[in-house]
Each structure stands twice: as structure tokens, then as C-alpha cells.
mmCIF file of C-alpha atoms in Angstrom:
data_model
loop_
_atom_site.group_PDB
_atom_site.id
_atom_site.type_symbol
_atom_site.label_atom_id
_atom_site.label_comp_id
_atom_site.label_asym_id
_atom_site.label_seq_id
_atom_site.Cartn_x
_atom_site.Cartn_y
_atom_site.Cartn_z
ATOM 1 C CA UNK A 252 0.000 0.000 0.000
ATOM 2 C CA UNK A 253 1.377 3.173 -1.071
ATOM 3 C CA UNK A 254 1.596 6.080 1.329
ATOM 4 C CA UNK A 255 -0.090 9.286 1.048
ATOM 5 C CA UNK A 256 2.136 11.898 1.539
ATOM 6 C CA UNK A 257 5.585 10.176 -0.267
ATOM 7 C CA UNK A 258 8.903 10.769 0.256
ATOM 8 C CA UNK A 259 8.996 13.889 -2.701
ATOM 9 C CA UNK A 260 6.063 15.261 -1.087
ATOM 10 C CA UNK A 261 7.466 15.331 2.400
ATOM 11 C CA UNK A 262 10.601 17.110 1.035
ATOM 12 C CA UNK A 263 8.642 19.738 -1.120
ATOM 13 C CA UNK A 264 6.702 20.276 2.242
ATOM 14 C CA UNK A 265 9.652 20.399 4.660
ATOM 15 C CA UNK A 266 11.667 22.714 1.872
ATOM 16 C CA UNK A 267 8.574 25.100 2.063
ATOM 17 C CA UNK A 268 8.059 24.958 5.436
ATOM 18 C CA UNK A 269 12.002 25.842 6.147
ATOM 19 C CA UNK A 270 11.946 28.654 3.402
ATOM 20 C CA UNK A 271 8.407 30.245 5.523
ATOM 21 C CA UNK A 272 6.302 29.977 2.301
ATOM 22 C CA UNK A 273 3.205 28.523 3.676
ATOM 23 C CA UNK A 274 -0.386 29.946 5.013
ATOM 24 C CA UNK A 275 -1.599 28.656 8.449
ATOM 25 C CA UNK A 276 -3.957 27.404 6.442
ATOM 26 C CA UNK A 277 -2.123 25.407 4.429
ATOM 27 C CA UNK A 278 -0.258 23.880 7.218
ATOM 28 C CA UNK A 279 -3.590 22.860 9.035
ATOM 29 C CA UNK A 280 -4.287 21.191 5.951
ATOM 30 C CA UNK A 281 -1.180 19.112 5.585
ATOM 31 C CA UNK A 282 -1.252 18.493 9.395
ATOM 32 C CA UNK A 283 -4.776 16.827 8.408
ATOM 33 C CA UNK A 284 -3.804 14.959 5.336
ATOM 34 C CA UNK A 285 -0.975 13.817 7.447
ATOM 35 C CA UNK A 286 -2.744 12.185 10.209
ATOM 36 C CA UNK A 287 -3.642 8.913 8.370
ATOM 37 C CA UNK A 288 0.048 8.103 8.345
ATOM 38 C CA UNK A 289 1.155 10.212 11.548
ATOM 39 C CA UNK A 290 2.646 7.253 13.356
ATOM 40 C CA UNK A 291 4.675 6.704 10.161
ATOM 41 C CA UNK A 292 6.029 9.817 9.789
ATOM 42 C CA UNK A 293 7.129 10.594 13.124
ATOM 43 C CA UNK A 294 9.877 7.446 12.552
ATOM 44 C CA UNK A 295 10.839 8.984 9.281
ATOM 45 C CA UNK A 296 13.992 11.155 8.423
ATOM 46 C CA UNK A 297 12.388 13.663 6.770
ATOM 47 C CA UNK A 298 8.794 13.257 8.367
ATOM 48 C CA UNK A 299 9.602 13.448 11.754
ATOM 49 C CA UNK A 300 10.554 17.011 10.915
ATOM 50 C CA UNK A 301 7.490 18.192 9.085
ATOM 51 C CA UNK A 302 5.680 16.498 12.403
ATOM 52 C CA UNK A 303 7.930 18.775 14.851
ATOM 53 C CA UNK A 304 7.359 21.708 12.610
ATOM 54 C CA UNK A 305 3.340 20.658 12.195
ATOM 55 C CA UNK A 306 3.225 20.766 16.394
ATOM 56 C CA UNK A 307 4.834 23.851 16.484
ATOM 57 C CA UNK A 308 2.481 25.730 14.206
ATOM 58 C CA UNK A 309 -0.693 24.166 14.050
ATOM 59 C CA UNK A 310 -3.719 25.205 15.937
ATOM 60 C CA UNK A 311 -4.318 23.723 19.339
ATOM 61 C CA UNK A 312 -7.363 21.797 17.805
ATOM 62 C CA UNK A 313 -5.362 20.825 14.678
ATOM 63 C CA UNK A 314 -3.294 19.454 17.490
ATOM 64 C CA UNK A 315 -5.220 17.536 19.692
ATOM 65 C CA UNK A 316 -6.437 15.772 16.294
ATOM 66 C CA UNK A 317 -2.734 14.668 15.341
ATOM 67 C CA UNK A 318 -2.115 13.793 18.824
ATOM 68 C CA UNK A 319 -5.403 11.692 19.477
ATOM 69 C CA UNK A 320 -4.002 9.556 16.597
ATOM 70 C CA UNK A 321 -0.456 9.372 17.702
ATOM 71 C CA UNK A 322 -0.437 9.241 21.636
ATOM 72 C CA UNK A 323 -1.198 5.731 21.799
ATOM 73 C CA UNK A 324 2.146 5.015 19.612
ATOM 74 C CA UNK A 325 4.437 7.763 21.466
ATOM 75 C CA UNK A 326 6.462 5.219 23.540
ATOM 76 C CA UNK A 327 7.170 3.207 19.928
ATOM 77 C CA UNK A 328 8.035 6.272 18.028
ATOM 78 C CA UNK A 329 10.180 7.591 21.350
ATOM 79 C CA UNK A 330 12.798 4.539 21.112
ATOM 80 C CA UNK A 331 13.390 5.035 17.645
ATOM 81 C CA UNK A 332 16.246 7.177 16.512
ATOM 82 C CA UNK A 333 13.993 9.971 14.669
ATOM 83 C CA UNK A 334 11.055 9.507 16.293
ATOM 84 C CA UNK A 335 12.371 9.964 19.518
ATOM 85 C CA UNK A 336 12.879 14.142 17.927
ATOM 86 C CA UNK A 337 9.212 14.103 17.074
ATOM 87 C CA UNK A 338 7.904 12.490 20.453
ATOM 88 C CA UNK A 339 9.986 15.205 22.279
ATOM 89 C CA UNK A 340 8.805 18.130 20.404
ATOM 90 C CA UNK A 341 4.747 16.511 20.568
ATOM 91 C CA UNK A 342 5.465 17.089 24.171
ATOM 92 C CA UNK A 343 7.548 20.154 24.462
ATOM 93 C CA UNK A 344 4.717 21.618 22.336
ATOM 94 C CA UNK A 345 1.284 20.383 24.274
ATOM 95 C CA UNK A 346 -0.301 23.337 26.237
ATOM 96 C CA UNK A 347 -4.097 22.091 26.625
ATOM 97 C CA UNK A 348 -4.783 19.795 30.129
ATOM 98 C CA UNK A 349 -6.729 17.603 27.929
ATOM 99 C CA UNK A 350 -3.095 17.368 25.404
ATOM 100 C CA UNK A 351 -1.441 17.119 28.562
ATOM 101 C CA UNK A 352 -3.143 13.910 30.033
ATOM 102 C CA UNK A 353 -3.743 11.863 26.803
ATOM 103 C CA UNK A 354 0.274 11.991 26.567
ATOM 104 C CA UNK A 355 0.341 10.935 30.603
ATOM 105 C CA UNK A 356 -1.689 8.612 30.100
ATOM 106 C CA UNK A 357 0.275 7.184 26.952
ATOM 107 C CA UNK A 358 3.463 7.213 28.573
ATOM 108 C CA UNK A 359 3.192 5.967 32.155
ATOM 109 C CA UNK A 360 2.845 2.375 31.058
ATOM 110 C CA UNK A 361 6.701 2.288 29.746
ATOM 111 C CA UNK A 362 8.272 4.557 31.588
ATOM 112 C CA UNK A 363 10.635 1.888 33.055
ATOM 113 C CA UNK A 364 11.651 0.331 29.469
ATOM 114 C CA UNK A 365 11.705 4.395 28.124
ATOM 115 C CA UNK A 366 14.184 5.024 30.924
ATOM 116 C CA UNK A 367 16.285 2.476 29.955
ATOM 117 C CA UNK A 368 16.475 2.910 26.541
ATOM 118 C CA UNK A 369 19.028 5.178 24.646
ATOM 119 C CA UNK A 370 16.591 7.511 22.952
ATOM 120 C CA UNK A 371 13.309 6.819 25.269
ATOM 121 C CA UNK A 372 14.729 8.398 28.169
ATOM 122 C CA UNK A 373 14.776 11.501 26.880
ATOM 123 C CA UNK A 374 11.152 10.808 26.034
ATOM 124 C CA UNK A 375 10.338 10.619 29.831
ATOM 125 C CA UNK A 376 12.751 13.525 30.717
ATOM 126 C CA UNK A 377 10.466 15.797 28.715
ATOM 127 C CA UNK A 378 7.594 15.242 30.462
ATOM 128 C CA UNK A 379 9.465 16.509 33.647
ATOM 129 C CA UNK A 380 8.592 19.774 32.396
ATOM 130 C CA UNK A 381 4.801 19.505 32.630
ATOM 131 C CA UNK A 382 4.920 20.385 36.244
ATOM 132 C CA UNK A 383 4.511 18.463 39.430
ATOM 133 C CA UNK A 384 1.217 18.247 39.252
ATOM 134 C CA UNK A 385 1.518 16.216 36.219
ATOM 135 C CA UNK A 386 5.005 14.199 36.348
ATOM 136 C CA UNK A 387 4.688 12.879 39.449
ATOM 137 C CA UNK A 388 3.835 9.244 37.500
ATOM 138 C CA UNK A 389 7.835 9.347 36.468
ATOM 139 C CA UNK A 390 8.650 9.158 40.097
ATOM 140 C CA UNK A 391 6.231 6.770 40.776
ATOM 141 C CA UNK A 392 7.494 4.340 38.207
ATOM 142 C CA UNK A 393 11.203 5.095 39.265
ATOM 143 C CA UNK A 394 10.635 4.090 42.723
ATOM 144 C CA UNK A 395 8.664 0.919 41.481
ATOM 145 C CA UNK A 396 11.172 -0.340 39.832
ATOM 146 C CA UNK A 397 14.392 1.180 40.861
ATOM 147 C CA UNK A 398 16.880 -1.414 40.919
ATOM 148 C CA UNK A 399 15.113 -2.388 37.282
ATOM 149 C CA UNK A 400 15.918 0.812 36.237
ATOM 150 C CA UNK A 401 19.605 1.346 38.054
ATOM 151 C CA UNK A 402 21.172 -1.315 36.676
ATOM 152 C CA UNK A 403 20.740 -0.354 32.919
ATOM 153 C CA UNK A 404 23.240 2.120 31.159
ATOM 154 C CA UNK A 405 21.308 4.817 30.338
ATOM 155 C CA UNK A 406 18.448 3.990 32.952
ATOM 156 C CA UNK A 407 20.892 5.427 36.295
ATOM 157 C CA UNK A 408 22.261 7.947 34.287
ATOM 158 C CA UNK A 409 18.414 8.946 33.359
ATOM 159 C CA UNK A 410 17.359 8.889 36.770
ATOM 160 C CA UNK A 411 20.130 10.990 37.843
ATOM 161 C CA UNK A 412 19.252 13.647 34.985
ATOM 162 C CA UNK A 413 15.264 13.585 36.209
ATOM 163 C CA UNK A 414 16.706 14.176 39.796
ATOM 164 C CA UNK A 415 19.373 16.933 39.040
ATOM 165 C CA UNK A 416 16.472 18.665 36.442
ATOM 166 C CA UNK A 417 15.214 22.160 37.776
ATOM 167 C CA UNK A 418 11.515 20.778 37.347
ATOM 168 C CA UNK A 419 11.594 18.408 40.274
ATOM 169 C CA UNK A 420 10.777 19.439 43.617
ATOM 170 C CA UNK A 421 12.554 17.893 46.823
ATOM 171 C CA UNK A 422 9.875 15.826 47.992
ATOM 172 C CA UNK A 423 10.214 14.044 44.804
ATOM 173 C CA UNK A 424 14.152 14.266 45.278
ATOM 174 C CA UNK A 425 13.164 12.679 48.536
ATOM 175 C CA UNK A 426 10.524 9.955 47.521
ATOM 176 C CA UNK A 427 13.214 8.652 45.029
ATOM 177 C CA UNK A 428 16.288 9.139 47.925
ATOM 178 C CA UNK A 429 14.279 6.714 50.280
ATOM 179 C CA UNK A 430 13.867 4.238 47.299
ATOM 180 C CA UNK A 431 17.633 4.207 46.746
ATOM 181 C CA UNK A 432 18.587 3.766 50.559
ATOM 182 C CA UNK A 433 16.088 0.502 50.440
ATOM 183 C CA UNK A 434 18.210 -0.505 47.348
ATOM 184 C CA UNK A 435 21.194 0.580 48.907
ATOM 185 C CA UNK A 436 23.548 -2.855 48.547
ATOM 186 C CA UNK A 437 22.535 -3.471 45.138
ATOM 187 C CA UNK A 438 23.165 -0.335 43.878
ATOM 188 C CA UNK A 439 26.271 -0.205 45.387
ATOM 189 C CA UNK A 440 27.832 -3.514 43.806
ATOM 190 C CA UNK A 441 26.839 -2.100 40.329
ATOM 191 C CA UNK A 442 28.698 0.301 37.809
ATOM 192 C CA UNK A 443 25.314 1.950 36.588
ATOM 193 C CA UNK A 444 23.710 1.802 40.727
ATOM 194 C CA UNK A 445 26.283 3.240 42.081
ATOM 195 C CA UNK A 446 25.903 6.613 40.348
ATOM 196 C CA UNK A 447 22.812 6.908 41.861
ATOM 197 C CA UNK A 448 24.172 6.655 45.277
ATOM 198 C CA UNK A 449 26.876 8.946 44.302
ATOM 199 C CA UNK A 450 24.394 11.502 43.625
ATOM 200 C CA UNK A 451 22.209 10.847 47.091
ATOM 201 C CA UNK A 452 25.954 11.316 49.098
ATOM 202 C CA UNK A 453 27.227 13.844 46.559
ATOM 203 C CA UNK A 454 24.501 15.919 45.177
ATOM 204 C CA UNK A 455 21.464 15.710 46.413
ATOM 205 C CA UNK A 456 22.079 17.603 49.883
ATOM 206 C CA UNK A 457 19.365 15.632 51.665
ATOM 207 C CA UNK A 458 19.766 16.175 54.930
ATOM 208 C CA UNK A 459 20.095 13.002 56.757
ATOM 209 C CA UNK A 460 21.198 10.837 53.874
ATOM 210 C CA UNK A 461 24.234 9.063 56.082
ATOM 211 C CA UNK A 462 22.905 8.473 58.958
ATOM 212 C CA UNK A 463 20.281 6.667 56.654
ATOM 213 C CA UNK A 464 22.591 4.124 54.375
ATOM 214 C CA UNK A 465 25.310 3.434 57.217
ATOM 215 C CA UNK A 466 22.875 1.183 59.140
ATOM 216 C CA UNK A 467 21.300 0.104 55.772
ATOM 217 C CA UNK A 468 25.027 -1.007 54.338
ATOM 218 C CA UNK A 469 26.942 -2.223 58.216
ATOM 219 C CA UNK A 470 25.262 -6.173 57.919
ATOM 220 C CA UNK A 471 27.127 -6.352 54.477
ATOM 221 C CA UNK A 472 30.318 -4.128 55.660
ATOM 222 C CA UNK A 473 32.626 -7.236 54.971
ATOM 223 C CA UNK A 474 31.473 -8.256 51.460
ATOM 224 C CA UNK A 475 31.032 -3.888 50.407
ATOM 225 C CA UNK A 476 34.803 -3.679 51.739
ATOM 226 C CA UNK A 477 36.517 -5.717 49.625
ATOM 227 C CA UNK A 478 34.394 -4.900 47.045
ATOM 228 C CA UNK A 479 35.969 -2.399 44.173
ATOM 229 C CA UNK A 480 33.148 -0.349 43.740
ATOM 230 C CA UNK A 481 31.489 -0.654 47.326
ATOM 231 C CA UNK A 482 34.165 -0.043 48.942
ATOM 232 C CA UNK A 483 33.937 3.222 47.844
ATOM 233 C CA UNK A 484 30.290 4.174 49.022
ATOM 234 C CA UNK A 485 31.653 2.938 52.500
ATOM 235 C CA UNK A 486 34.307 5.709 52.223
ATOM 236 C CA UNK A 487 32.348 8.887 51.423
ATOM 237 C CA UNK A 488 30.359 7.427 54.291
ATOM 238 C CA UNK A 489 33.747 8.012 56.130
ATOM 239 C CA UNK A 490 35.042 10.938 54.426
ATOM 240 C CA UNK A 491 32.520 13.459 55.332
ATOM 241 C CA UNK A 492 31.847 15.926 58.442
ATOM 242 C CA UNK A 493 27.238 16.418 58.025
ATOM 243 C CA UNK A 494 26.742 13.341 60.148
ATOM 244 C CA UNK A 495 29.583 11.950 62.013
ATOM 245 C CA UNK A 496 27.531 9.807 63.962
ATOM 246 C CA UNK A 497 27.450 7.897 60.295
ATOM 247 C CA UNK A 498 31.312 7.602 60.484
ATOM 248 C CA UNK A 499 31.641 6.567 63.894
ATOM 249 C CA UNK A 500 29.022 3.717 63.515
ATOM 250 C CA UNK A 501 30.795 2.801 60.087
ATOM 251 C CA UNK A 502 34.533 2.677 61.636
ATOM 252 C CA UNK A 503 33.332 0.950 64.888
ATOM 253 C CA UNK A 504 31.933 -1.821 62.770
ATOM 254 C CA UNK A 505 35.292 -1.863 60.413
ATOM 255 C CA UNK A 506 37.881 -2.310 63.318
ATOM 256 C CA UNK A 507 36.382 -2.545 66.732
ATOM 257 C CA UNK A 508 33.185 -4.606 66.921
ATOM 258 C CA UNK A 509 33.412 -7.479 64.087
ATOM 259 C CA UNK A 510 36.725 -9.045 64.066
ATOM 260 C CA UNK A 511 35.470 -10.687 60.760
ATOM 261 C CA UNK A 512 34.993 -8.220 59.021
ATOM 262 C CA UNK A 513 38.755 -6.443 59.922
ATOM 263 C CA UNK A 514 39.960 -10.113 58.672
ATOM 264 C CA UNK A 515 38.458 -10.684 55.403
ATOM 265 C CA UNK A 516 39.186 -6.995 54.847
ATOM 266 C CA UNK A 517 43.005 -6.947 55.528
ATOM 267 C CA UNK A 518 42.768 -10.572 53.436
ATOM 268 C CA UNK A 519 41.733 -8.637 50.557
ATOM 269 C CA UNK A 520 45.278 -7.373 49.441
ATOM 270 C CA UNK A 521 43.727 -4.805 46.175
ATOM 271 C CA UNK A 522 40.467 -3.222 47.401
ATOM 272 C CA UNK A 523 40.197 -4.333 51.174
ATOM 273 C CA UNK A 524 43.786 -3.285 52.453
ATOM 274 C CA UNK A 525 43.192 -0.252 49.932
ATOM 275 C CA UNK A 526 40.317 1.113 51.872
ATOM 276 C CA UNK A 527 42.250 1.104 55.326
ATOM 277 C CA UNK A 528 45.056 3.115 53.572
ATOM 278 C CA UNK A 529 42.512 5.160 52.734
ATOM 279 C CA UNK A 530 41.001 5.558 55.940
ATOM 280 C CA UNK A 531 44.505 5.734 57.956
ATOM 281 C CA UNK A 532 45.085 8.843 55.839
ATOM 282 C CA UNK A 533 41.715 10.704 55.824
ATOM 283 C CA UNK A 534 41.601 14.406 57.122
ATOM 284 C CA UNK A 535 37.976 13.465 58.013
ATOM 285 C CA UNK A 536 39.035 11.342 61.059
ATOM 286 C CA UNK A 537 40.710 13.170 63.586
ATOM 287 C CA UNK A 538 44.497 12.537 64.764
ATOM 288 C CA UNK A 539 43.625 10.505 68.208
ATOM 289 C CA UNK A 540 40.849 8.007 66.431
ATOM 290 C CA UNK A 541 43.572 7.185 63.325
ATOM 291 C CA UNK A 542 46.224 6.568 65.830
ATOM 292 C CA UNK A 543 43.779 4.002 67.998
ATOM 293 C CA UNK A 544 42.672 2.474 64.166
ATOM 294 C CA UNK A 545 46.262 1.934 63.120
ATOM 295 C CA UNK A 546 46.702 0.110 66.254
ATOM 296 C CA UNK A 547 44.001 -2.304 65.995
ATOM 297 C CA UNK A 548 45.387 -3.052 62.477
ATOM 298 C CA UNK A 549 48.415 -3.470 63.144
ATOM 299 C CA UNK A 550 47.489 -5.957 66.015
ATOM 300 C CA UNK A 551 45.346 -7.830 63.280
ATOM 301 C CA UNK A 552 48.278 -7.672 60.563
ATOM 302 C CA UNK A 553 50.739 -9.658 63.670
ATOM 303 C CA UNK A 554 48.047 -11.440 64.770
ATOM 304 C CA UNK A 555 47.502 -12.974 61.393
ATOM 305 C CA UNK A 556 50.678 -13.149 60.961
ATOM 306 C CA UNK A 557 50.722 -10.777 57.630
ATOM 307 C CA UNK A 558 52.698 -7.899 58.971
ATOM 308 C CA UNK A 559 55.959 -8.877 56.880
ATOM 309 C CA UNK A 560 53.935 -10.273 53.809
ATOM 310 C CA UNK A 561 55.386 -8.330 50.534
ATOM 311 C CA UNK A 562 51.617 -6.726 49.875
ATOM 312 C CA UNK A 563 51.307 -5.234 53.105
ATOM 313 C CA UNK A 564 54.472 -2.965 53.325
ATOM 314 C CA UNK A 565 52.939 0.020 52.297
ATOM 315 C CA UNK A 566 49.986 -0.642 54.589
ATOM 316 C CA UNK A 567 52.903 -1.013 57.419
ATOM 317 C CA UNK A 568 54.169 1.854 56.140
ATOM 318 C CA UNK A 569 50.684 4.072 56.471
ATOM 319 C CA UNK A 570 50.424 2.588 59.660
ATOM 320 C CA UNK A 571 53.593 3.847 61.045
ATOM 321 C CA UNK A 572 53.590 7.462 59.847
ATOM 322 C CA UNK A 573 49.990 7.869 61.377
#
């Protein structure tokens, strides 16, 4: 079946169009000749920019036609290369409540596969913009299925984009910050997670945040310390000075209440025996409580009888300068 509006039409329309030689009129009329084949279009090269251009101009009820026929399709066309271009500017360009909620409505169904996706989750991103009142469905579906989400690419780095956007509000900065605690030791074990949590210790300024995930993380201490990626959540719990309750219950549970956990870690000559250098040499723990640390350790190195093992000289080292 042969489409309506071919390939040389589309380009005689779009080459008008970008020259300015066309009526309102004649642009409603396209947009309506169009609509048969709107879905179509919006995936096209050339199409999806007549579409853009036709949701820019149009009338609002010229509009709401188009989109009645293509809302249904907008998660399709957003995960496709062009169409994701149209989908954003259908959205960008909706202004009427009843626009506004057929596109909700359209969306909210995929916006866990949309976040994940390379060119969907700038689909969902867009709708930050139509206000709280109306987005609050993408924070919904982020705290549904977080750890879904996290772990994919582009899904933690689109999360972290819809938190850091101007168009959220901090309860929703909140709602999603309580999600990530509750995913907390996932997150922190994976490449894509852990970004997330960088941005809750990092970013997001919540106040409260470590006082929060050092209880959540201390049952798992021993497997997060030697742990290349985990071990490094465990730090910033360390190295800060907003809640140093969060440090102290973090370091007690390192090297003075779970002798376990000081074992496997020293045992663990790349990231485990990295983290105590680390700690023996942060600015964030004062003089007297690294002196009492690099103590303990040191009693731990002789007492399992690793205190003249090749990998630990530098550790020996740390430990005597402190």
C-alpha cells in the first residue's frame, strides 16, 4: 500500500516549510492529510521534521487531532532514533490539560523500558517539564522499579538527569532518595547503581542521607569492603563531616566490633587493604581516632601473621607514619 504523503512530497513540504512559504492554512491542511500516516512519519527522516514543525504551528485543535491519533504510539516512536525528535517536540509543544493527560496517560505504562532505553529516556525527561502536578507518574514508576531501572546504562544515568532537572521538587528528590537507601547494597555492587548513590551522598544535599545508608550497608560491611566499587560508598560514608555519627558507627563496625569483618578486609590485598590506607590517611578522622585504628590493624596484621607479607608494606608503612 502506497503512502499518502511520499517521500517527494514530504521534502517539497519540509523545503517550504524551512523557506516560511506557507499559510496557516495550508499547514492545518497538511497536518490533516498527514494524520492517516502520523505514526509513520514521526519514525521517518524527513517526516519526523514536518511532524515537529506541524506541532509547532498548528492550531491547538489541529493538534489535539494529530495527537489523538499518535499518543497511543508515542512510547514506539520515542525509542526510535527519529522519532524519539518528534515524540519530544509533541510534548515540548502540548499546552491544553486535555493534550497534557492523553500523553500521561500514553506514557506511564513504559516509563521503566523508556528510561532504559538510549533515545526513550529523553522521552520521559520531557515530560518533567509539565509540572509536578503532572510528572509525578515518572517518580512513581522510578521508585517501582528502581533497581530495574539502576542497573541499565542509560536507565541510572536517566534517573540521575530527572533528579538533578530544575523541574523536580525535593519531595520528589526525597521519595526517590528513600527508594535508593532501600536498594542501597545493590546499587552499590553495580557500575550503573552506584551513580545513583553517588548523587544521594554527593549531590542531592538531603539532609540526613548518612545516617540513613550506614545502618542500611553495616550487615554487608565485609562483602562492600573488599568490594571495588562498594568499597567506595563505604568511604564517602567516612570521608565526610554532616553526620559523624554515620562515620563513627561505620569505623566501629570496620575495626572494633566485628573481628570478621577487619579479617576478610586486611585478606583482601587490592580493594580491602586499599580502603584502610585510605582511611589511615583521611583528614575526616581526627588525629587521636587514626592513631587508635592503626593500632588495631596493626594488632590484626601480627596477629595474622601478615605484617611482613610483601603486599602489606605500604599498609605497614601508612600505619607507622599515622
Amino acid at each position: 500500500q502506497s503512502r499518502k504523503v511520499d517521500i517527494s512530497r514530504l521534502r517539497d513540504i519540509r523545503k517550504r516549510l524551512d523557506t516560511g512559504h506557507i499559510s496557516t492554512k495550508e499547514l492545518e491542511v497538511i497536518a490533516i492529510e498527514c494524520v492517516d500516516e502520523l505514526v509513520e512519519l514521526c519514525s521517518d527522516y524527513i517526516g519526523n521534521t514536518v511532524i515537529q514543525r506541524l506541532f509547532e504551528r498548528c492550531s491547538e485543535m489541529t493538534k489535539s487531532i494529530m495527537l489523538e491519533a499518535v499518543a497511543p504510539f508515542l512510547a514506539s516512536i520515542g525509542v526510535h532514533k527519529n522519532g524519539t525528535w518528534a515524540a519530544q517536540k509533541i510534548i515540548d509543544t502540548s499546552r491544553l490539560p486535555a493534550q497534557i493527560s492523553l500523553i500521561c496517560g500514553h506514557i506511564k505504562p513504559y516509563v521503566p523500558a523508556l528510561l532504559l532505553d538510549q533515545f526513550g529516556n529523553y522521552v520521559v525527561q520531557c515530560c518533567l517539564g509539565l509540572g509536578p502536578n503532572r510528572n509525578q507518574f515518572i517518580f512513581d514508576a522510578i521508585v517501582d522499579s528502581c533497581w530495574e531501572i539502576a542497573q541499565g546504562r542509560f536507565g541510572a544515568r536517566a534517573v540521575r538527569a530527572t533528579l538533578e532537572s530544575p523541574h523536580v521538587t525535593k519531595r520528589q528528590q526525597k521519595y526517590v532518595a528513600a527508594s535508593l537507601v532501600q536498594h542501597a547494597l545493590l546499587l552499590a555492587t553495580n557500575a550503573n547503581g552506584a551513580l545513583l548513590l553517588i548523587w544521594l551522598l554527593d549531590t542531592s544535599g538531603i539532609p540526613g542521607r548518612y545516617r540513613v545508608l550506614a545502618p542500611r550497608l553495616l550487615p554487608h560491611l565485609s562483602k562492600l569492603c573488599t568490594h571495588k566499587l562498594a568499597s567506595l560508598t563505604v568511604l564517602k560514608l567516612i570521608n565526610q563531616r554532616q553526620e559523624p555519627e554515620a562515620r563513627v558507627l561505620i569505623l566501629d563496625a570496620l575495626f572494633f566490633s566485628n573481628s570478621s569483618i577487619n579479617n576478610n578486609m586486611l585478606h583482601d590485598q587490592v580493594h580491602g587493604v586499599s580502603l584502610v590506607q585510605k582511611i589511615l590517611s583521611s583528614s575526616y578522622i581526627e588525629l587521636r581516632e587514626r592513631q587508635r585504628i592503626a593500632e588495631r590493624v596493626k594488632y590484626i596484621l601480627c596477629k595474622l601473621k601478615l605484617q611482613h607479607v610483601q603486599g602489606y608494606k605500604r599498609l605497614m608503612e601508612e600505619i607507622n607514619m599515622v
